[in-house]
Amino acid sequence: MPSLILSLARGAATSPFKRPGRPDTVLPPDRATAPPAPPAAGPLAAYRRICGFTEPDALPVTYPHVLAFPLAMRLMTRRRFPLPVTGLVHTWIEITAHRTLHPTDPLELTLYADGLTPHRRGTEVTVVTEARLSGELVWESRSGYLSRHATRTGTGTGTGPGTAPAPAVPGPALPAVAEWRLPADLGRRYGAASGDRNPIHLYPLTARLFGFPRAIAHGMWTVAHCLAQTPRPHLIHTVRADFRAPVLLPGTVTYASDGTGFQLRDGEGDDARVHLTGTAAARSARS
């Protein structure tokens, strides 16, 4: 895996020179790959603790995304990648786990950008991650990352063919299950476990540089912590999650679920602010 420190430094150095939103912007056909290797035990254990996964013999369904984070940094900090990596905001993710993965599985990872789409707040890139075992596709995801910038029409600028799925329409409020009090250092702790040290998650000062009043929780921590609450997370087959509003740190949120859908929101009632909506479907125990 490439050095995360070098990738982040390169991203910070090149971001000021990138101008997203130009109508002639195109994505290079680059792919980033990592050879087969099992996850390192220490970081995996730290990730389980911070997210709440307790199954020792199963790889958390969200963890291949974490393993591929250095590849994402390698791809998105290249000079010809059109969006500045500093300040990118994760907006949605879809995961398909074709089988239960285990901590000893030597996963081969591939990551590439699949399209740029206009967004009312800027430009969004779709990033595809694939994990294989002995050539077999065993896990895949698609993620949206938003580069916020001024747009000419208020609805985004055209930047090429779009492949991002439409966000799910929020449904009715789900039954509240628990209240979570999130500490101010959650972003730093999750960043240490996952490698994602985007400055919007670390400190109030670094978050304010990108328009946030305080540090915000990682979207992937919120969805992982929700999935860890399910009775048998190792059987999760598909996940769709939309990150609708940032979770400011420190803060208190309500976790709600009806067994299939899940939400994170502020409080109850019609005025509750929804931060995250998602669905998860499980495969049978025999598959």
mmCIF file with all atom_site columns, C-alpha atoms in Angstrom, residues 26-232:
data_model
loop_
_atom_site.group_PDB
_atom_site.id
_atom_site.type_symbol
_atom_site.label_atom_id
_atom_site.label_alt_id
_atom_site.label_comp_id
_atom_site.label_asym_id
_atom_site.label_entity_id
_atom_site.label_seq_id
_atom_site.pdbx_PDB_ins_code
_atom_site.Cartn_x
_atom_site.Cartn_y
_atom_site.Cartn_z
_atom_site.occupancy
_atom_site.B_iso_or_equiv
_atom_site.pdbx_formal_charge
_atom_site.auth_seq_id
_atom_site.auth_comp_id
_atom_site.auth_asym_id
_atom_site.auth_atom_id
_atom_site.pdbx_PDB_model_num
ATOM 1   C CA . VAL A 1 26  ? -13.006 14.467  -17.682 1.00 0.00 ? 26  VAL A CA 1
ATOM 2   C CA . LEU A 1 27  ? -11.853 11.575  -15.539 1.00 0.00 ? 27  LEU A CA 1
ATOM 3   C CA . PRO A 1 28  ? -8.632  9.775   -16.443 1.00 0.00 ? 28  PRO A CA 1
ATOM 4   C CA . PRO A 1 29  ? -9.036  6.001   -16.974 1.00 0.00 ? 29  PRO A CA 1
ATOM 5   C CA . ASP A 1 30  ? -6.745  5.235   -14.039 1.00 0.00 ? 30  ASP A CA 1
ATOM 6   C CA . ARG A 1 31  ? -7.060  2.208   -11.767 1.00 0.00 ? 31  ARG A CA 1
ATOM 7   C CA . ALA A 1 32  ? -5.340  1.655   -8.454  1.00 0.00 ? 32  ALA A CA 1
ATOM 8   C CA . THR A 1 33  ? -4.691  -1.905  -7.302  1.00 0.00 ? 33  THR A CA 1
ATOM 9   C CA . ALA A 1 34  ? -3.260  -3.726  -4.316  1.00 0.00 ? 34  ALA A CA 1
ATOM 10  C CA . PRO A 1 35  ? -1.975  -7.330  -4.448  1.00 0.00 ? 35  PRO A CA 1
ATOM 11  C CA . PRO A 1 36  ? -3.617  -10.075 -2.349  1.00 0.00 ? 36  PRO A CA 1
ATOM 12  C CA . ALA A 1 37  ? -3.010  -9.663  1.372   1.00 0.00 ? 37  ALA A CA 1
ATOM 13  C CA . PRO A 1 38  ? -4.997  -10.282 4.563   1.00 0.00 ? 38  PRO A CA 1
ATOM 14  C CA . PRO A 1 39  ? -5.889  -7.318  6.762   1.00 0.00 ? 39  PRO A CA 1
ATOM 15  C CA . ALA A 1 40  ? -3.392  -6.357  9.453   1.00 0.00 ? 40  ALA A CA 1
ATOM 16  C CA . ALA A 1 41  ? -4.627  -7.566  12.837  1.00 0.00 ? 41  ALA A CA 1
ATOM 17  C CA . GLY A 1 42  ? -3.932  -4.386  14.826  1.00 0.00 ? 42  GLY A CA 1
ATOM 18  C CA . PRO A 1 43  ? -5.813  -1.881  12.651  1.00 0.00 ? 43  PRO A CA 1
ATOM 19  C CA . LEU A 1 44  ? -8.677  -4.358  12.219  1.00 0.00 ? 44  LEU A CA 1
ATOM 20  C CA . ALA A 1 45  ? -9.005  -4.728  15.994  1.00 0.00 ? 45  ALA A CA 1
ATOM 21  C CA . ALA A 1 46  ? -8.997  -0.943  16.427  1.00 0.00 ? 46  ALA A CA 1
ATOM 22  C CA . TYR A 1 47  ? -11.652 -0.595  13.742  1.00 0.00 ? 47  TYR A CA 1
ATOM 23  C CA . ARG A 1 48  ? -13.868 -3.199  15.397  1.00 0.00 ? 48  ARG A CA 1
ATOM 24  C CA . ARG A 1 49  ? -13.620 -1.384  18.730  1.00 0.00 ? 49  ARG A CA 1
ATOM 25  C CA . ILE A 1 50  ? -14.449 2.080   17.412  1.00 0.00 ? 50  ILE A CA 1
ATOM 26  C CA . CYS A 1 51  ? -17.345 0.832   15.251  1.00 0.00 ? 51  CYS A CA 1
ATOM 27  C CA . GLY A 1 52  ? -18.777 -1.772  17.604  1.00 0.00 ? 52  GLY A CA 1
ATOM 28  C CA . PHE A 1 53  ? -18.345 -4.976  15.589  1.00 0.00 ? 53  PHE A CA 1
ATOM 29  C CA . THR A 1 54  ? -17.987 -8.008  17.863  1.00 0.00 ? 54  THR A CA 1
ATOM 30  C CA . GLU A 1 55  ? -17.822 -11.033 15.507  1.00 0.00 ? 55  GLU A CA 1
ATOM 31  C CA . PRO A 1 56  ? -14.181 -12.228 15.683  1.00 0.00 ? 56  PRO A CA 1
ATOM 32  C CA . ASP A 1 57  ? -14.380 -14.673 12.763  1.00 0.00 ? 57  ASP A CA 1
ATOM 33  C CA . ALA A 1 58  ? -15.996 -12.327 10.232  1.00 0.00 ? 58  ALA A CA 1
ATOM 34  C CA . LEU A 1 59  ? -14.605 -9.259  8.505   1.00 0.00 ? 59  LEU A CA 1
ATOM 35  C CA . PRO A 1 60  ? -16.948 -6.282  9.049   1.00 0.00 ? 60  PRO A CA 1
ATOM 36  C CA . VAL A 1 61  ? -18.950 -5.712  5.889   1.00 0.00 ? 61  VAL A CA 1
ATOM 37  C CA . THR A 1 62  ? -17.618 -2.143  5.669   1.00 0.00 ? 62  THR A CA 1
ATOM 38  C CA . TYR A 1 63  ? -13.952 -3.023  6.184   1.00 0.00 ? 63  TYR A CA 1
ATOM 39  C CA . PRO A 1 64  ? -12.904 -3.592  2.544   1.00 0.00 ? 64  PRO A CA 1
ATOM 40  C CA . HIS A 1 65  ? -13.778 0.076   2.040   1.00 0.00 ? 65  HIS A CA 1
ATOM 41  C CA . VAL A 1 66  ? -11.232 0.916   4.762   1.00 0.00 ? 66  VAL A CA 1
ATOM 42  C CA . LEU A 1 67  ? -8.624  -1.402  3.231   1.00 0.00 ? 67  LEU A CA 1
ATOM 43  C CA . ALA A 1 68  ? -9.065  0.397   -0.092  1.00 0.00 ? 68  ALA A CA 1
ATOM 44  C CA . PHE A 1 69  ? -8.686  3.880   1.416   1.00 0.00 ? 69  PHE A CA 1
ATOM 45  C CA . PRO A 1 70  ? -4.957  4.114   0.556   1.00 0.00 ? 70  PRO A CA 1
ATOM 46  C CA . LEU A 1 71  ? -5.864  3.221   -3.045  1.00 0.00 ? 71  LEU A CA 1
ATOM 47  C CA . ALA A 1 72  ? -8.466  5.986   -3.064  1.00 0.00 ? 72  ALA A CA 1
ATOM 48  C CA . MET A 1 73  ? -5.839  8.423   -1.860  1.00 0.00 ? 73  MET A CA 1
ATOM 49  C CA . ARG A 1 74  ? -3.417  7.218   -4.511  1.00 0.00 ? 74  ARG A CA 1
ATOM 50  C CA . LEU A 1 75  ? -6.040  7.709   -7.224  1.00 0.00 ? 75  LEU A CA 1
ATOM 51  C CA . MET A 1 76  ? -7.559  10.994  -6.078  1.00 0.00 ? 76  MET A CA 1
ATOM 52  C CA . THR A 1 77  ? -4.265  12.753  -5.337  1.00 0.00 ? 77  THR A CA 1
ATOM 53  C CA . ARG A 1 78  ? -2.837  12.163  -8.792  1.00 0.00 ? 78  ARG A CA 1
ATOM 54  C CA . ARG A 1 79  ? -2.202  15.361  -10.668 1.00 0.00 ? 79  ARG A CA 1
ATOM 55  C CA . ARG A 1 80  ? -4.663  14.602  -13.450 1.00 0.00 ? 80  ARG A CA 1
ATOM 56  C CA . PHE A 1 81  ? -7.535  13.670  -11.123 1.00 0.00 ? 81  PHE A CA 1
ATOM 57  C CA . PRO A 1 82  ? -9.822  16.699  -11.601 1.00 0.00 ? 82  PRO A CA 1
ATOM 58  C CA . LEU A 1 83  ? -11.206 17.232  -8.075  1.00 0.00 ? 83  LEU A CA 1
ATOM 59  C CA . PRO A 1 84  ? -9.271  18.510  -5.052  1.00 0.00 ? 84  PRO A CA 1
ATOM 60  C CA . VAL A 1 85  ? -9.094  15.716  -2.502  1.00 0.00 ? 85  VAL A CA 1
ATOM 61  C CA . THR A 1 86  ? -8.919  18.098  0.448   1.00 0.00 ? 86  THR A CA 1
ATOM 62  C CA . GLY A 1 87  ? -12.427 18.707  1.724   1.00 0.00 ? 87  GLY A CA 1
ATOM 63  C CA . LEU A 1 88  ? -14.153 15.973  -0.303  1.00 0.00 ? 88  LEU A CA 1
ATOM 64  C CA . VAL A 1 89  ? -17.377 14.885  1.433   1.00 0.00 ? 89  VAL A CA 1
ATOM 65  C CA . HIS A 1 90  ? -18.699 11.328  1.261   1.00 0.00 ? 90  HIS A CA 1
ATOM 66  C CA . THR A 1 91  ? -22.361 11.537  0.183   1.00 0.00 ? 91  THR A CA 1
ATOM 67  C CA . TRP A 1 92  ? -23.565 7.944   -0.345  1.00 0.00 ? 92  TRP A CA 1
ATOM 68  C CA . ILE A 1 93  ? -22.413 4.345   -0.573  1.00 0.00 ? 93  ILE A CA 1
ATOM 69  C CA . GLU A 1 94  ? -23.755 1.068   -1.938  1.00 0.00 ? 94  GLU A CA 1
ATOM 70  C CA . ILE A 1 95  ? -22.154 -2.225  -0.846  1.00 0.00 ? 95  ILE A CA 1
ATOM 71  C CA . THR A 1 96  ? -22.675 -5.742  -2.129  1.00 0.00 ? 96  THR A CA 1
ATOM 72  C CA . ALA A 1 97  ? -21.026 -8.535  -0.135  1.00 0.00 ? 97  ALA A CA 1
ATOM 73  C CA . HIS A 1 98  ? -21.242 -11.675 -2.255  1.00 0.00 ? 98  HIS A CA 1
ATOM 74  C CA . ARG A 1 99  ? -20.107 -13.826 0.665   1.00 0.00 ? 99  ARG A CA 1
ATOM 75  C CA . THR A 1 100 ? -19.003 -13.525 4.271   1.00 0.00 ? 100 THR A CA 1
ATOM 76  C CA . LEU A 1 101 ? -15.343 -12.528 4.430   1.00 0.00 ? 101 LEU A CA 1
ATOM 77  C CA . HIS A 1 102 ? -12.878 -13.523 7.126   1.00 0.00 ? 102 HIS A CA 1
ATOM 78  C CA . PRO A 1 103 ? -9.877  -11.781 8.724   1.00 0.00 ? 103 PRO A CA 1
ATOM 79  C CA . THR A 1 104 ? -7.440  -14.192 7.071   1.00 0.00 ? 104 THR A CA 1
ATOM 80  C CA . ASP A 1 105 ? -8.765  -13.702 3.520   1.00 0.00 ? 105 ASP A CA 1
ATOM 81  C CA . PRO A 1 106 ? -6.021  -12.324 1.207   1.00 0.00 ? 106 PRO A CA 1
ATOM 82  C CA . LEU A 1 107 ? -8.127  -9.767  -0.637  1.00 0.00 ? 107 LEU A CA 1
ATOM 83  C CA . GLU A 1 108 ? -6.988  -8.295  -3.948  1.00 0.00 ? 108 GLU A CA 1
ATOM 84  C CA . LEU A 1 109 ? -8.313  -4.752  -4.287  1.00 0.00 ? 109 LEU A CA 1
ATOM 85  C CA . THR A 1 110 ? -9.090  -2.605  -7.317  1.00 0.00 ? 110 THR A CA 1
ATOM 86  C CA . LEU A 1 111 ? -10.388 0.956   -7.239  1.00 0.00 ? 111 LEU A CA 1
ATOM 87  C CA . TYR A 1 112 ? -11.347 3.365   -10.022 1.00 0.00 ? 112 TYR A CA 1
ATOM 88  C CA . ALA A 1 113 ? -13.478 6.460   -10.651 1.00 0.00 ? 113 ALA A CA 1
ATOM 89  C CA . ASP A 1 114 ? -16.536 5.764   -12.784 1.00 0.00 ? 114 ASP A CA 1
ATOM 90  C CA . GLY A 1 115 ? -18.157 9.113   -13.473 1.00 0.00 ? 115 GLY A CA 1
ATOM 91  C CA . LEU A 1 116 ? -18.606 12.786  -12.632 1.00 0.00 ? 116 LEU A CA 1
ATOM 92  C CA . THR A 1 117 ? -22.088 14.160  -12.029 1.00 0.00 ? 117 THR A CA 1
ATOM 93  C CA . PRO A 1 118 ? -23.408 17.648  -11.270 1.00 0.00 ? 118 PRO A CA 1
ATOM 94  C CA . HIS A 1 119 ? -24.613 18.326  -7.754  1.00 0.00 ? 119 HIS A CA 1
ATOM 95  C CA . ARG A 1 120 ? -26.475 21.340  -6.415  1.00 0.00 ? 120 ARG A CA 1
ATOM 96  C CA . ARG A 1 121 ? -23.437 22.118  -4.261  1.00 0.00 ? 121 ARG A CA 1
ATOM 97  C CA . GLY A 1 122 ? -20.660 21.236  -6.690  1.00 0.00 ? 122 GLY A CA 1
ATOM 98  C CA . THR A 1 123 ? -19.440 18.125  -8.484  1.00 0.00 ? 123 THR A CA 1
ATOM 99  C CA . GLU A 1 124 ? -19.724 14.516  -7.364  1.00 0.00 ? 124 GLU A CA 1
ATOM 100 C CA . VAL A 1 125 ? -17.452 11.648  -8.379  1.00 0.00 ? 125 VAL A CA 1
ATOM 101 C CA . THR A 1 126 ? -18.468 7.985   -8.219  1.00 0.00 ? 126 THR A CA 1
ATOM 102 C CA . VAL A 1 127 ? -15.710 5.663   -7.004  1.00 0.00 ? 127 VAL A CA 1
ATOM 103 C CA . VAL A 1 128 ? -15.906 1.883   -7.455  1.00 0.00 ? 128 VAL A CA 1
ATOM 104 C CA . THR A 1 129 ? -14.077 -0.561  -5.187  1.00 0.00 ? 129 THR A CA 1
ATOM 105 C CA . GLU A 1 130 ? -13.791 -4.291  -5.912  1.00 0.00 ? 130 GLU A CA 1
ATOM 106 C CA . ALA A 1 131 ? -12.353 -7.061  -3.725  1.00 0.00 ? 131 ALA A CA 1
ATOM 107 C CA . ARG A 1 132 ? -11.419 -10.468 -5.128  1.00 0.00 ? 132 ARG A CA 1
ATOM 108 C CA . LEU A 1 133 ? -10.285 -13.808 -3.750  1.00 0.00 ? 133 LEU A CA 1
ATOM 109 C CA . SER A 1 134 ? -8.361  -15.964 -6.242  1.00 0.00 ? 134 SER A CA 1
ATOM 110 C CA . GLY A 1 135 ? -9.902  -13.902 -9.030  1.00 0.00 ? 135 GLY A CA 1
ATOM 111 C CA . GLU A 1 136 ? -13.494 -14.218 -7.755  1.00 0.00 ? 136 GLU A CA 1
ATOM 112 C CA . LEU A 1 137 ? -15.367 -10.980 -7.069  1.00 0.00 ? 137 LEU A CA 1
ATOM 113 C CA . VAL A 1 138 ? -16.444 -11.310 -3.427  1.00 0.00 ? 138 VAL A CA 1
ATOM 114 C CA . TRP A 1 139 ? -17.219 -7.702  -2.418  1.00 0.00 ? 139 TRP A CA 1
ATOM 115 C CA . GLU A 1 140 ? -17.896 -4.450  -4.262  1.00 0.00 ? 140 GLU A CA 1
ATOM 116 C CA . SER A 1 141 ? -19.012 -0.932  -3.525  1.00 0.00 ? 141 SER A CA 1
ATOM 117 C CA . ARG A 1 142 ? -19.905 2.331   -5.235  1.00 0.00 ? 142 ARG A CA 1
ATOM 118 C CA . SER A 1 143 ? -19.442 5.622   -3.399  1.00 0.00 ? 143 SER A CA 1
ATOM 119 C CA . GLY A 1 144 ? -20.186 9.251   -4.098  1.00 0.00 ? 144 GLY A CA 1
ATOM 120 C CA . TYR A 1 145 ? -17.777 12.014  -3.069  1.00 0.00 ? 145 TYR A CA 1
ATOM 121 C CA . LEU A 1 146 ? -18.746 15.667  -3.322  1.00 0.00 ? 146 LEU A CA 1
ATOM 122 C CA . SER A 1 147 ? -16.347 18.468  -4.171  1.00 0.00 ? 147 SER A CA 1
ATOM 123 C CA . ARG A 1 148 ? -18.144 21.606  -3.031  1.00 0.00 ? 148 ARG A CA 1
ATOM 124 C CA . HIS A 1 149 ? -17.790 24.686  -5.213  1.00 0.00 ? 149 HIS A CA 1
ATOM 125 C CA . ALA A 1 150 ? -19.868 27.502  -6.628  1.00 0.00 ? 150 ALA A CA 1
ATOM 126 C CA . THR A 1 151 ? -22.105 26.512  -9.530  1.00 0.00 ? 151 THR A CA 1
ATOM 127 C CA . ARG A 1 152 ? -23.459 28.674  -12.314 1.00 0.00 ? 152 ARG A CA 1
ATOM 128 C CA . THR A 1 153 ? -27.073 27.595  -12.080 1.00 0.00 ? 153 THR A CA 1
ATOM 129 C CA . GLY A 1 154 ? -27.327 26.441  -8.473  1.00 0.00 ? 154 GLY A CA 1
ATOM 130 C CA . THR A 1 155 ? -27.829 22.834  -9.574  1.00 0.00 ? 155 THR A CA 1
ATOM 131 C CA . GLY A 1 156 ? -24.287 21.906  -10.521 1.00 0.00 ? 156 GLY A CA 1
ATOM 132 C CA . THR A 1 157 ? -22.339 22.065  -13.777 1.00 0.00 ? 157 THR A CA 1
ATOM 133 C CA . GLY A 1 158 ? -22.184 19.372  -16.378 1.00 0.00 ? 158 GLY A CA 1
ATOM 134 C CA . THR A 1 159 ? -19.010 17.321  -16.057 1.00 0.00 ? 159 THR A CA 1
ATOM 135 C CA . GLY A 1 160 ? -19.587 14.252  -18.170 1.00 0.00 ? 160 GLY A CA 1
ATOM 136 C CA . PRO A 1 161 ? -21.744 11.150  -18.053 1.00 0.00 ? 161 PRO A CA 1
ATOM 137 C CA . GLY A 1 162 ? -23.205 10.461  -14.636 1.00 0.00 ? 162 GLY A CA 1
ATOM 138 C CA . THR A 1 163 ? -23.500 7.075   -12.974 1.00 0.00 ? 163 THR A CA 1
ATOM 139 C CA . ALA A 1 164 ? -24.564 8.084   -9.480  1.00 0.00 ? 164 ALA A CA 1
ATOM 140 C CA . PRO A 1 165 ? -27.898 6.601   -8.393  1.00 0.00 ? 165 PRO A CA 1
ATOM 141 C CA . ALA A 1 166 ? -30.613 8.950   -7.268  1.00 0.00 ? 166 ALA A CA 1
ATOM 142 C CA . PRO A 1 167 ? -30.695 9.361   -3.495  1.00 0.00 ? 167 PRO A CA 1
ATOM 143 C CA . ALA A 1 168 ? -33.457 7.505   -1.759  1.00 0.00 ? 168 ALA A CA 1
ATOM 144 C CA . VAL A 1 169 ? -36.449 9.606   -0.715  1.00 0.00 ? 169 VAL A CA 1
ATOM 145 C CA . PRO A 1 170 ? -36.547 9.814   3.086   1.00 0.00 ? 170 PRO A CA 1
ATOM 146 C CA . GLY A 1 171 ? -39.388 7.743   4.479   1.00 0.00 ? 171 GLY A CA 1
ATOM 147 C CA . PRO A 1 172 ? -41.231 8.077   7.757   1.00 0.00 ? 172 PRO A CA 1
ATOM 148 C CA . ALA A 1 173 ? -39.314 8.253   10.998  1.00 0.00 ? 173 ALA A CA 1
ATOM 149 C CA . LEU A 1 174 ? -38.196 4.811   12.138  1.00 0.00 ? 174 LEU A CA 1
ATOM 150 C CA . PRO A 1 175 ? -38.590 3.591   15.735  1.00 0.00 ? 175 PRO A CA 1
ATOM 151 C CA . ALA A 1 176 ? -35.922 5.010   18.035  1.00 0.00 ? 176 ALA A CA 1
ATOM 152 C CA . VAL A 1 177 ? -33.589 2.363   19.447  1.00 0.00 ? 177 VAL A CA 1
ATOM 153 C CA . ALA A 1 178 ? -30.802 4.211   21.251  1.00 0.00 ? 178 ALA A CA 1
ATOM 154 C CA . GLU A 1 179 ? -29.290 7.607   21.898  1.00 0.00 ? 179 GLU A CA 1
ATOM 155 C CA . TRP A 1 180 ? -25.596 7.988   21.099  1.00 0.00 ? 180 TRP A CA 1
ATOM 156 C CA . ARG A 1 181 ? -23.425 10.680  22.650  1.00 0.00 ? 181 ARG A CA 1
ATOM 157 C CA . LEU A 1 182 ? -20.489 11.251  20.358  1.00 0.00 ? 182 LEU A CA 1
ATOM 158 C CA . PRO A 1 183 ? -17.270 12.729  21.800  1.00 0.00 ? 183 PRO A CA 1
ATOM 159 C CA . ALA A 1 184 ? -15.278 15.551  20.258  1.00 0.00 ? 184 ALA A CA 1
ATOM 160 C CA . ASP A 1 185 ? -12.351 13.248  19.439  1.00 0.00 ? 185 ASP A CA 1
ATOM 161 C CA . LEU A 1 186 ? -14.419 10.626  17.569  1.00 0.00 ? 186 LEU A CA 1
ATOM 162 C CA . GLY A 1 187 ? -13.134 11.789  14.186  1.00 0.00 ? 187 GLY A CA 1
ATOM 163 C CA . ARG A 1 188 ? -9.518  11.579  15.329  1.00 0.00 ? 188 ARG A CA 1
ATOM 164 C CA . ARG A 1 189 ? -10.044 8.115   16.836  1.00 0.00 ? 189 ARG A CA 1
ATOM 165 C CA . TYR A 1 190 ? -11.782 6.753   13.761  1.00 0.00 ? 190 TYR A CA 1
ATOM 166 C CA . GLY A 1 191 ? -9.169  8.413   11.559  1.00 0.00 ? 191 GLY A CA 1
ATOM 167 C CA . ALA A 1 192 ? -6.420  6.617   13.479  1.00 0.00 ? 192 ALA A CA 1
ATOM 168 C CA . ALA A 1 193 ? -8.182  3.267   12.982  1.00 0.00 ? 193 ALA A CA 1
ATOM 169 C CA . SER A 1 194 ? -9.159  3.767   9.339   1.00 0.00 ? 194 SER A CA 1
ATOM 170 C CA . GLY A 1 195 ? -6.421  6.019   7.975   1.00 0.00 ? 195 GLY A CA 1
ATOM 171 C CA . ASP A 1 196 ? -8.966  8.636   6.851   1.00 0.00 ? 196 ASP A CA 1
ATOM 172 C CA . ARG A 1 197 ? -7.571  11.837  8.319   1.00 0.00 ? 197 ARG A CA 1
ATOM 173 C CA . ASN A 1 198 ? -9.520  14.306  6.202   1.00 0.00 ? 198 ASN A CA 1
ATOM 174 C CA . PRO A 1 199 ? -9.192  17.600  8.133   1.00 0.00 ? 199 PRO A CA 1
ATOM 175 C CA . ILE A 1 200 ? -12.988 18.109  8.210   1.00 0.00 ? 200 ILE A CA 1
ATOM 176 C CA . HIS A 1 201 ? -13.125 15.279  10.759  1.00 0.00 ? 201 HIS A CA 1
ATOM 177 C CA . LEU A 1 202 ? -10.262 16.223  13.065  1.00 0.00 ? 202 LEU A CA 1
ATOM 178 C CA . TYR A 1 203 ? -10.522 19.615  14.781  1.00 0.00 ? 203 TYR A CA 1
ATOM 179 C CA . PRO A 1 204 ? -12.878 22.628  14.788  1.00 0.00 ? 204 PRO A CA 1
ATOM 180 C CA . LEU A 1 205 ? -10.178 24.815  13.239  1.00 0.00 ? 205 LEU A CA 1
ATOM 181 C CA . THR A 1 206 ? -9.432  22.472  10.333  1.00 0.00 ? 206 THR A CA 1
ATOM 182 C CA . ALA A 1 207 ? -13.153 21.841  9.768   1.00 0.00 ? 207 ALA A CA 1
ATOM 183 C CA . ARG A 1 208 ? -13.888 25.584  9.603   1.00 0.00 ? 208 ARG A CA 1
ATOM 184 C CA . LEU A 1 209 ? -11.468 25.902  6.709   1.00 0.00 ? 209 LEU A CA 1
ATOM 185 C CA . PHE A 1 210 ? -14.050 23.948  4.675   1.00 0.00 ? 210 PHE A CA 1
ATOM 186 C CA . GLY A 1 211 ? -17.209 25.613  5.929   1.00 0.00 ? 211 GLY A CA 1
ATOM 187 C CA . PHE A 1 212 ? -18.115 23.428  8.917   1.00 0.00 ? 212 PHE A CA 1
ATOM 188 C CA . PRO A 1 213 ? -18.569 25.025  12.353  1.00 0.00 ? 213 PRO A CA 1
ATOM 189 C CA . ARG A 1 214 ? -16.981 22.047  14.110  1.00 0.00 ? 214 ARG A CA 1
ATOM 190 C CA . ALA A 1 215 ? -15.390 18.745  13.171  1.00 0.00 ? 215 ALA A CA 1
ATOM 191 C CA . ILE A 1 216 ? -17.865 16.257  11.693  1.00 0.00 ? 216 ILE A CA 1
ATOM 192 C CA . ALA A 1 217 ? -18.114 12.503  12.151  1.00 0.00 ? 217 ALA A CA 1
ATOM 193 C CA . HIS A 1 218 ? -16.969 10.268  9.297   1.00 0.00 ? 218 HIS A CA 1
ATOM 194 C CA . GLY A 1 219 ? -19.910 9.072   7.254   1.00 0.00 ? 219 GLY A CA 1
ATOM 195 C CA . MET A 1 220 ? -18.403 5.584   7.150   1.00 0.00 ? 220 MET A CA 1
ATOM 196 C CA . TRP A 1 221 ? -18.241 5.484   10.942  1.00 0.00 ? 221 TRP A CA 1
ATOM 197 C CA . THR A 1 222 ? -21.956 6.331   11.182  1.00 0.00 ? 222 THR A CA 1
ATOM 198 C CA . VAL A 1 223 ? -23.015 3.618   8.740   1.00 0.00 ? 223 VAL A CA 1
ATOM 199 C CA . ALA A 1 224 ? -20.620 1.042   10.210  1.00 0.00 ? 224 ALA A CA 1
ATOM 200 C CA . HIS A 1 225 ? -21.830 1.712   13.748  1.00 0.00 ? 225 HIS A CA 1
ATOM 201 C CA . CYS A 1 226 ? -25.438 1.325   12.591  1.00 0.00 ? 226 CYS A CA 1
ATOM 202 C CA . LEU A 1 227 ? -24.677 -1.966  10.824  1.00 0.00 ? 227 LEU A CA 1
ATOM 203 C CA . ALA A 1 228 ? -22.832 -3.261  13.885  1.00 0.00 ? 228 ALA A CA 1
ATOM 204 C CA . GLN A 1 229 ? -26.124 -3.056  15.810  1.00 0.00 ? 229 GLN A CA 1
ATOM 205 C CA . THR A 1 230 ? -27.789 -5.696  13.619  1.00 0.00 ? 230 THR A CA 1
ATOM 206 C CA . PRO A 1 231 ? -28.131 -9.195  15.153  1.00 0.00 ? 231 PRO A CA 1
ATOM 207 C CA . ARG A 1 232 ? -25.858 -10.948 12.621  1.00 0.00 ? 232 ARG A CA 1
#
